[in-house]
XYZ file of C-alpha atoms in Angstrom:
559
model
C -7.855 -15.012 29.758
C -5.236 -12.293 29.611
C -5.190 -9.541 32.002
C -4.389 -5.864 32.072
C -5.244 -3.698 29.010
C -4.761 -6.808 26.981
C -8.178 -7.977 28.310
C -10.077 -5.669 26.257
C -9.590 -7.577 23.293
C -10.852 -10.698 24.827
C -13.795 -8.903 25.878
C -14.397 -6.555 22.530
C -12.594 -8.549 19.820
C -9.025 -9.049 18.593
C -9.986 -7.708 15.084
C -13.745 -7.025 14.738
C -15.219 -4.064 12.616
C -13.955 -1.120 14.419
C -10.173 -2.421 14.586
C -10.319 -3.673 10.844
C -11.179 -0.065 9.719
C -8.677 1.511 11.637
C -6.160 -1.067 10.324
C -6.646 -0.774 6.661
C -7.121 2.983 6.839
C -3.784 3.266 8.588
C -1.840 0.915 6.524
C -3.208 2.693 3.292
C -0.927 5.544 4.027
C 2.086 3.238 4.553
C 2.020 2.843 1.062
C 3.095 6.331 0.658
C 5.990 5.513 2.867
C 7.334 2.738 0.181
C 6.491 4.902 -2.653
C 8.696 8.009 -1.121
C 11.619 5.591 -0.103
C 11.903 4.295 -3.679
C 11.085 7.170 -5.659
C 14.562 8.204 -6.173
C 15.048 5.295 -8.316
C 13.588 7.254 -11.126
C 13.705 10.753 -10.047
C 17.733 10.678 -10.054
C 18.054 8.316 -12.826
C 20.869 8.616 -15.242
C 20.403 7.994 -19.025
C 23.227 7.528 -21.631
C 24.706 10.811 -22.307
C 27.673 12.557 -24.232
C 29.525 15.792 -24.437
C 27.554 18.558 -26.273
C 27.853 18.268 -29.924
C 27.916 20.857 -32.510
C 24.370 21.524 -34.170
C 25.171 20.963 -37.695
C 26.110 17.103 -37.817
C 25.951 15.228 -40.952
C 27.639 12.043 -40.377
C 28.091 9.848 -37.287
C 30.192 6.903 -36.639
C 30.262 4.768 -33.558
C 32.271 1.219 -33.796
C 31.100 -0.067 -37.007
C 27.700 1.502 -37.094
C 27.302 4.786 -39.559
C 24.491 6.962 -38.784
C 23.103 10.543 -39.910
C 21.746 11.676 -36.551
C 23.184 11.713 -33.110
C 19.862 10.585 -31.694
C 20.131 7.324 -33.705
C 23.374 6.149 -31.870
C 21.850 5.389 -28.688
C 20.572 2.137 -29.779
C 24.222 0.831 -30.279
C 26.155 3.135 -27.601
C 27.743 1.687 -24.756
C 29.400 3.888 -22.211
C 33.091 2.979 -22.008
C 33.316 1.361 -25.239
C 34.787 4.069 -27.159
C 33.578 7.712 -28.255
C 31.189 8.767 -30.832
C 32.535 10.246 -34.088
C 30.602 13.040 -35.666
C 31.010 15.224 -38.560
C 29.935 18.647 -39.384
C 28.850 20.610 -42.585
C 31.962 22.490 -42.285
C 33.903 19.218 -42.385
C 35.116 19.167 -38.719
C 35.371 15.804 -36.714
C 34.653 15.702 -33.363
C 35.190 12.700 -30.938
C 32.208 12.815 -28.028
C 32.749 11.113 -24.815
C 30.730 11.256 -21.800
C 32.832 13.971 -20.018
C 35.036 15.414 -22.745
C 35.133 16.142 -26.557
C 38.069 16.134 -28.627
C 38.514 17.907 -32.148
C 40.550 15.888 -34.830
C 43.283 18.290 -36.408
C 43.750 17.893 -40.179
C 41.569 14.883 -40.540
C 41.047 13.885 -44.321
C 38.936 10.859 -44.173
C 35.971 10.503 -41.969
C 36.701 7.006 -40.048
C 36.305 5.437 -36.716
C 40.079 5.169 -36.003
C 42.082 8.092 -35.934
C 45.843 8.531 -35.035
C 46.569 12.062 -35.661
C 46.533 14.939 -33.098
C 43.568 15.810 -31.381
C 42.589 18.990 -29.113
C 40.729 18.295 -26.100
C 37.714 20.470 -24.690
C 35.680 20.386 -21.895
C 31.779 19.967 -22.093
C 29.600 23.024 -22.378
C 26.612 20.859 -21.983
C 25.110 17.617 -22.417
C 23.272 15.205 -24.828
C 21.058 12.851 -23.126
C 19.376 9.717 -24.405
C 15.588 10.519 -23.893
C 14.352 7.082 -25.289
C 14.017 5.585 -21.558
C 14.246 8.942 -19.476
C 12.445 12.008 -20.953
C 13.436 14.066 -17.961
C 15.078 13.541 -14.125
C 16.997 15.714 -11.857
C 20.016 14.584 -13.643
C 19.071 15.718 -17.325
C 17.535 19.052 -15.790
C 20.485 19.820 -13.784
C 23.290 18.071 -15.447
C 24.306 15.960 -12.603
C 26.987 14.105 -14.166
C 31.069 13.984 -14.647
C 32.207 16.490 -11.936
C 28.602 16.521 -10.354
C 27.833 13.106 -10.519
C 28.462 13.035 -6.786
C 25.546 15.214 -6.140
C 23.068 12.937 -7.963
C 24.682 9.981 -5.580
C 24.116 11.910 -2.742
C 20.276 12.578 -3.003
C 19.503 8.766 -1.518
C 22.068 8.858 1.624
C 20.677 12.390 2.214
C 17.041 10.916 2.180
C 18.273 7.997 4.482
C 19.873 10.465 7.026
C 16.335 12.159 7.173
C 15.059 8.829 7.727
C 17.276 8.026 10.500
C 16.535 11.409 12.583
C 12.717 11.071 11.681
C 12.663 7.542 13.144
C 14.526 8.615 16.411
C 12.567 12.177 16.714
C 8.988 11.034 16.121
C 9.085 7.888 18.004
C 9.994 9.702 21.252
C 7.635 12.563 20.589
C 4.944 9.945 19.974
C 5.461 8.446 23.472
C 5.104 11.813 24.876
C 2.066 13.368 23.035
C 0.580 10.242 21.659
C 0.206 8.053 18.465
C -3.028 10.053 16.667
C -1.306 13.400 16.320
C 1.995 11.852 15.110
C 0.009 10.365 12.528
C -1.989 13.409 11.501
C 0.865 15.570 11.180
C 3.116 13.148 9.367
C 0.597 12.328 6.937
C -0.192 16.014 6.259
C 3.277 16.786 5.860
C 3.936 13.921 3.534
C 1.506 15.460 1.164
C 2.778 18.848 1.390
C 6.322 17.914 1.257
C 5.654 15.465 -1.626
C 4.056 18.164 -3.890
C 6.837 20.657 -3.057
C 9.569 18.384 -4.099
C 7.971 18.547 -7.703
C 8.448 22.234 -7.760
C 11.931 22.597 -6.525
C 13.857 24.954 -8.846
C 17.278 23.834 -7.891
C 19.274 20.901 -6.534
C 19.857 21.810 -2.909
C 16.085 22.857 -2.401
C 15.292 19.554 -3.780
C 17.642 17.829 -1.384
C 16.221 19.675 1.700
C 12.670 19.022 1.013
C 13.292 15.482 0.370
C 15.383 15.338 3.638
C 12.052 16.506 5.407
C 9.854 14.501 3.514
C 12.025 11.606 4.759
C 11.611 12.452 8.275
C 7.823 12.920 8.030
C 7.401 9.414 6.109
C 9.972 7.708 8.790
C 7.875 9.002 11.515
C 4.721 8.066 10.010
C 5.957 4.321 9.256
C 7.507 3.946 12.900
C 4.101 5.290 14.839
C 1.801 3.071 12.487
C 3.416 0.035 13.672
C 2.875 0.976 17.288
C -0.521 2.066 16.437
C -1.788 -0.991 14.936
C -0.007 -3.197 17.482
C -1.862 -1.438 20.369
C -5.353 -1.584 18.430
C -5.064 -5.373 17.791
C -5.293 -8.481 19.915
C -2.422 -11.272 20.331
C -4.480 -13.626 18.144
C -4.098 -11.523 15.008
C -0.898 -9.177 16.236
C 1.540 -11.041 14.171
C -0.487 -10.785 10.842
C -1.627 -7.169 11.342
C 2.250 -6.170 12.184
C 3.765 -7.959 9.261
C 1.328 -6.799 6.665
C 2.400 -3.252 7.180
C 5.381 -4.281 5.495
C 3.173 -5.743 2.552
C 1.653 -2.153 2.187
C 5.192 -0.750 1.942
C 5.754 -3.353 -0.649
C 2.665 -2.097 -2.476
C 4.195 1.125 -2.742
C 7.474 -0.056 -4.524
C 5.316 -1.767 -7.052
C 3.457 1.519 -7.409
C 6.859 3.506 -8.220
C 7.520 1.133 -10.940
C 4.117 1.266 -12.464
C 4.060 4.996 -12.213
C 7.687 5.219 -13.263
C 6.797 3.247 -16.395
C 4.079 5.402 -17.612
C 5.205 8.631 -16.519
C 8.883 9.699 -17.332
C 9.134 13.404 -16.637
C 10.228 13.415 -12.863
C 8.029 16.277 -11.429
C 4.856 14.920 -13.186
C 5.959 11.348 -11.749
C 6.420 12.957 -8.054
C 2.902 14.688 -8.055
C 1.201 11.485 -9.110
C 3.218 9.384 -6.660
C 2.056 11.904 -3.697
C -1.327 12.178 -5.067
C -1.806 8.332 -4.784
C -2.397 8.289 -1.132
C -3.851 11.802 -0.443
C -7.325 10.224 0.175
C -5.928 9.335 3.662
C -5.981 13.053 4.523
C -9.609 12.907 4.167
C -10.453 10.558 7.255
C -7.119 10.549 9.295
C -8.563 13.296 11.765
C -11.079 10.765 12.697
C -8.483 8.388 14.027
C -8.799 7.728 17.985
C -6.058 7.268 20.459
C -4.613 3.796 21.308
C -6.058 2.463 24.627
C -2.857 1.537 25.841
C -1.375 5.079 25.354
C -4.585 6.485 27.132
C -4.182 4.051 29.827
C -0.417 4.711 30.428
C -1.026 8.393 30.195
C -3.985 8.296 32.965
C -6.433 9.802 30.571
C -9.208 7.177 31.651
C -12.321 9.155 30.481
C -11.152 9.245 27.133
C -10.181 5.680 27.510
C -13.725 4.800 28.701
C -15.198 6.359 25.766
C -12.925 4.582 23.390
C -13.984 1.225 25.008
C -17.771 2.147 24.672
C -17.038 3.205 20.830
C -15.360 -0.084 20.311
C -18.228 -2.131 21.810
C -20.710 -0.113 19.806
C -19.023 -0.631 16.460
C -18.327 -4.083 16.986
C -22.022 -4.878 17.785
C -21.372 -5.781 21.866
C -22.851 -4.224 25.028
C -20.559 -1.387 26.369
C -20.049 -3.389 29.795
C -16.232 -3.082 30.043
C -14.854 -0.637 32.509
C -11.725 1.262 32.541
C -11.594 0.326 36.141
C -11.430 -3.256 35.542
C -8.376 -2.923 33.356
C -6.549 -0.488 35.266
C -6.751 -2.446 38.564
C -4.648 -5.209 36.671
C -2.092 -2.595 35.376
C -0.678 -0.235 37.873
C -3.100 0.066 40.908
C -3.446 3.961 40.439
C -6.505 5.802 41.659
C -9.410 6.573 39.203
C -10.349 10.039 39.231
C -12.924 10.207 36.554
C -15.444 11.152 39.450
C -13.173 14.087 40.733
C -11.694 15.314 37.778
C -13.543 16.327 34.700
C -10.725 15.628 32.258
C -10.186 12.210 33.768
C -6.320 12.528 34.217
C -4.379 10.914 36.997
C -2.805 13.012 39.797
C 0.455 11.425 39.402
C 3.008 13.093 37.626
C 4.313 10.942 35.155
C 7.850 10.012 34.790
C 10.020 11.323 31.723
C 11.793 8.441 30.184
C 14.469 8.515 27.659
C 16.570 6.175 25.408
C 18.808 5.286 28.545
C 15.867 3.373 30.088
C 16.192 1.067 27.255
C 19.840 0.228 28.907
C 18.794 0.277 32.548
C 19.802 -2.896 33.365
C 22.283 -5.712 31.927
C 19.428 -7.961 30.940
C 17.548 -4.887 28.976
C 20.874 -3.721 27.676
C 21.794 -6.900 26.201
C 18.172 -7.192 24.726
C 18.603 -3.645 23.174
C 21.673 -4.145 21.702
C 20.578 -7.474 19.962
C 17.385 -5.737 18.761
C 19.448 -3.058 17.300
C 21.762 -5.454 15.524
C 18.712 -7.340 14.029
C 17.365 -4.031 12.832
C 20.652 -2.989 11.405
C 21.768 -6.134 9.420
C 18.097 -6.470 7.974
C 18.348 -3.109 6.726
C 22.133 -3.466 5.327
C 21.493 -7.007 3.966
C 18.127 -5.813 2.242
C 19.894 -3.093 0.475
C 23.193 -4.727 -0.654
C 20.955 -7.697 -2.126
C 18.691 -5.095 -3.930
C 21.376 -2.839 -5.167
C 23.196 -6.014 -6.348
C 20.172 -7.117 -8.082
C 20.145 -3.946 -10.301
C 22.922 -5.690 -12.321
C 20.695 -8.383 -13.309
C 19.255 -6.585 -16.788
C 16.356 -6.826 -18.357
C 13.357 -4.327 -17.837
C 14.063 -2.080 -15.008
C 10.350 -1.350 -14.223
C 9.620 -5.279 -14.349
C 12.517 -5.629 -11.923
C 11.555 -2.825 -9.452
C 7.994 -4.270 -9.647
C 9.237 -7.920 -8.954
C 11.565 -6.500 -5.977
C 8.340 -5.268 -4.324
C 6.187 -8.317 -5.005
C 8.929 -11.017 -4.006
C 8.707 -9.426 -0.332
C 4.750 -10.323 0.017
C 5.427 -14.198 0.278
C 8.199 -13.627 2.672
C 5.848 -11.751 5.141
C 3.120 -14.679 4.533
C 5.497 -17.437 5.506
C 7.111 -15.150 8.189
C 3.554 -14.720 9.899
C 2.767 -18.344 9.399
C 5.944 -19.395 11.026
C 6.036 -16.786 13.957
C 2.253 -17.869 15.053
C 3.600 -21.354 15.343
C 7.087 -21.848 15.926
C 7.405 -18.202 17.757
C 9.334 -15.042 17.114
C 12.554 -16.010 18.245
C 12.428 -19.316 16.417
C 11.753 -17.469 13.208
C 13.870 -14.699 13.321
C 16.958 -16.600 14.188
C 16.896 -19.434 11.528
C 16.045 -16.598 9.001
C 19.025 -14.545 9.783
C 21.281 -17.795 9.765
C 19.658 -18.796 6.105
C 20.573 -15.134 4.960
C 23.961 -15.664 6.382
C 24.370 -19.231 4.705
C 22.823 -17.840 1.376
C 25.579 -15.014 1.159
C 28.305 -17.570 1.926
C 27.169 -19.630 -0.900
C 26.925 -16.960 -3.367
C 30.642 -16.435 -3.055
C 31.567 -19.673 -4.327
C 29.065 -19.849 -7.366
C 31.154 -18.995 -10.811
C 30.429 -15.853 -12.317
C 29.192 -17.615 -15.460
C 26.602 -19.294 -13.714
C 24.173 -16.229 -13.223
C 20.835 -18.233 -12.625
C 22.386 -19.883 -9.639
C 23.517 -16.569 -8.088
C 20.286 -14.999 -8.978
C 18.313 -18.072 -6.834
C 20.849 -17.438 -3.956
C 20.345 -13.835 -4.165
C 16.671 -14.197 -3.814
C 16.721 -16.537 -1.245
C 19.142 -14.296 0.956
C 16.704 -11.435 0.387
C 13.593 -13.690 0.938
C 15.588 -14.546 4.366
C 16.138 -11.108 5.625
C 12.968 -9.773 4.914
C 11.222 -12.427 7.093
C 13.743 -11.054 9.849
C 13.476 -7.442 8.750
C 9.535 -8.056 8.690
C 9.133 -9.532 12.036
C 11.689 -7.062 13.892
C 8.835 -4.455 14.176
C 6.551 -6.665 16.199
C 9.029 -8.286 18.048
C 10.332 -5.047 19.367
C 7.100 -3.760 20.281
C 6.368 -7.013 22.262
C 9.860 -6.716 23.991
C 9.239 -3.258 25.367
C 6.556 -1.984 27.772
C 4.004 0.806 26.492
C 5.875 3.755 27.966
C 8.895 3.290 25.866
C 7.630 1.139 23.091
C 7.306 3.973 20.383
C 10.789 5.146 21.532
C 12.405 1.370 21.016
C 10.728 1.102 17.409
C 11.915 4.508 16.767
C 15.478 3.864 17.832
C 15.566 0.682 16.323
C 14.515 1.939 13.006
C 17.344 4.630 13.285
C 19.644 1.715 13.484
C 18.129 0.149 10.414
C 18.741 3.575 8.456
C 22.446 3.496 9.570
C 22.390 0.266 7.855
C 20.538 1.547 4.664
C 23.233 4.414 4.602
C 26.149 2.097 5.031
C 24.813 -0.217 2.261
C 26.025 1.760 -0.911
C 29.355 1.909 0.713
C 29.366 -1.959 1.679
C 28.427 -2.563 -2.138
C 31.310 -0.201 -3.373
C 33.832 -2.871 -1.829
C 33.036 -4.956 -4.639
C 35.771 -3.136 -6.399
C 38.331 -4.983 -4.113
C 36.412 -8.276 -4.314
C 33.317 -8.864 -5.980
C 31.873 -11.076 -3.259
C 33.295 -8.886 -0.281
C 29.690 -7.212 0.229
C 27.816 -10.538 0.411
C 30.965 -11.841 3.035
C 30.385 -9.197 5.206
C 26.598 -9.338 5.296
C 26.856 -13.114 5.630
C 29.276 -12.971 8.656
C 27.155 -10.284 10.265
C 23.827 -12.024 9.679
C 25.194 -15.416 11.078
C 26.577 -13.865 14.193
C 23.327 -11.773 14.826
C 21.496 -15.069 14.253
C 22.926 -16.918 17.122
C 22.765 -13.705 19.404
C 18.774 -13.694 18.710
C 18.431 -17.072 20.182
C 19.344 -15.466 23.393
C 16.335 -12.915 23.114
C 12.775 -14.106 25.088
C 10.022 -15.443 23.414
C 7.014 -13.303 23.258
C 4.440 -15.489 21.326
C 1.174 -15.539 23.557
C 2.634 -12.892 25.785
C 0.336 -10.027 26.737
C 2.103 -6.473 25.995
C 3.768 -4.999 28.785
C 3.083 -1.605 30.764
C 5.973 -1.163 32.580
C 9.935 -1.646 32.420
C 9.720 -4.487 35.426
C 7.070 -6.551 33.472
C 9.175 -6.534 30.336
C 12.440 -7.404 32.039
C 10.513 -10.034 33.491
C 9.998 -11.534 29.836
C 11.633 -15.125 29.220
C 11.891 -15.526 33.011
C 10.535 -18.518 34.834
C 7.193 -17.509 36.661
C 7.201 -17.122 40.209
C 5.270 -20.258 41.976
C 4.653 -18.872 45.100
C 1.043 -18.020 45.890
C 0.566 -14.351 46.326
C -2.133 -12.950 48.471
C -4.280 -9.820 47.697
C -3.320 -6.846 50.170
């Protein structure tokens, strides 16, 4: 039987009715995190476009296609494969390109090739192909040509908000509790999500999306800690990993709504409303028993234990004093203080405590590296898969769906061979897959696709388990901070991923080579982390540092 606060799961159940209701309610809102993280795929989608054309067009030429309307050219038009030539009712002939237009001088015959003089003019506006994208922020605010960088800046800015939110809310959750953060971030997700749809200009759009990113990241970080501290060792692997499955469902929701709704602000509102029912019941969430015990709120902890016992159909016989005696040995003041708080003044901890000793510093550096490569590899593989062709909505849906089996297999392996022995081989496999893609000829697309999906599958396993692994490697007093700082490193990887993909201009396989080398090295470093399978969650830094050490065999006497 386990000791300390973990004992409550042996007494009240590892995943009975009470925990199951809380778990599924909490991860339902995690779907919204996947939604907002990927929503920009269609919010900032750039359709085919050309420089604005005269209004009285009578004839259109594109390559060997002769048409009567500019709207008919989009079926054949390929950017970078020559201009579109149009003739007006007045006889003027124009060559239209994406970012400029040229008026043919003294043109007689209307044909595609022209070797005479032309005058170049800048675009006063743009004409867009609305067959796929009826309305996006790109078409609304003309974020093309010299403004193209603004469109590309939206996702890195969002990820910067995710980075800051992960660190801020992880720290705040350790100070004021998990429950207040879950409630606040959920409400703000709804408010900011709806507000995004009504922003009237680009800069306000980016600002609100930045705030939305912060609160979405805050919820995702804290919900992992929340479900971990409400479920026992026997099911903790599955409950933690399947928060990722909820995130993947969010990706699939984005694909489905994006296919059905092609107007960006309506699309944004529908995505936000899809998880709004969570606001109706999140205020009923209790604080976690681990947090209540760590903060000395013993009266509230006892009330929570009694409620759990009642919902799980068990007698309320478990007392906080039994758990407390095995935790920190502090005096229980429930009989003397009405609010049930401990007399001792709690010690304020910061991110520096994760590096308080050489052993903890090495552990923290390796954990951060896993978070980083997990995100970098995931997005490098994902951004590369965009070039696979086919239906973009189906591709995005499959990108979310393919993650589900990786989490199932990851859970199966984690509970049988351990966290370390699952994470390290997954990173090594991802590294090898990257190496093999390098030697695949470009004309064998199916083999490159299989290797790419293998690499993404492997990285997803490591990326999925690192949340739980981090929770188990650190004590209650800095657990949210550890997950939050790790998520911060994860977002550093996601911000850097697009720049890594740009290196393909130098050599097409350079991004995969970088990911492969890093994944392989970090996979080896992971072998030096302690195994946490079957170990109870720690409450103090001393207990956390002792993980992986050989147990002391000498007898201890009760003082």
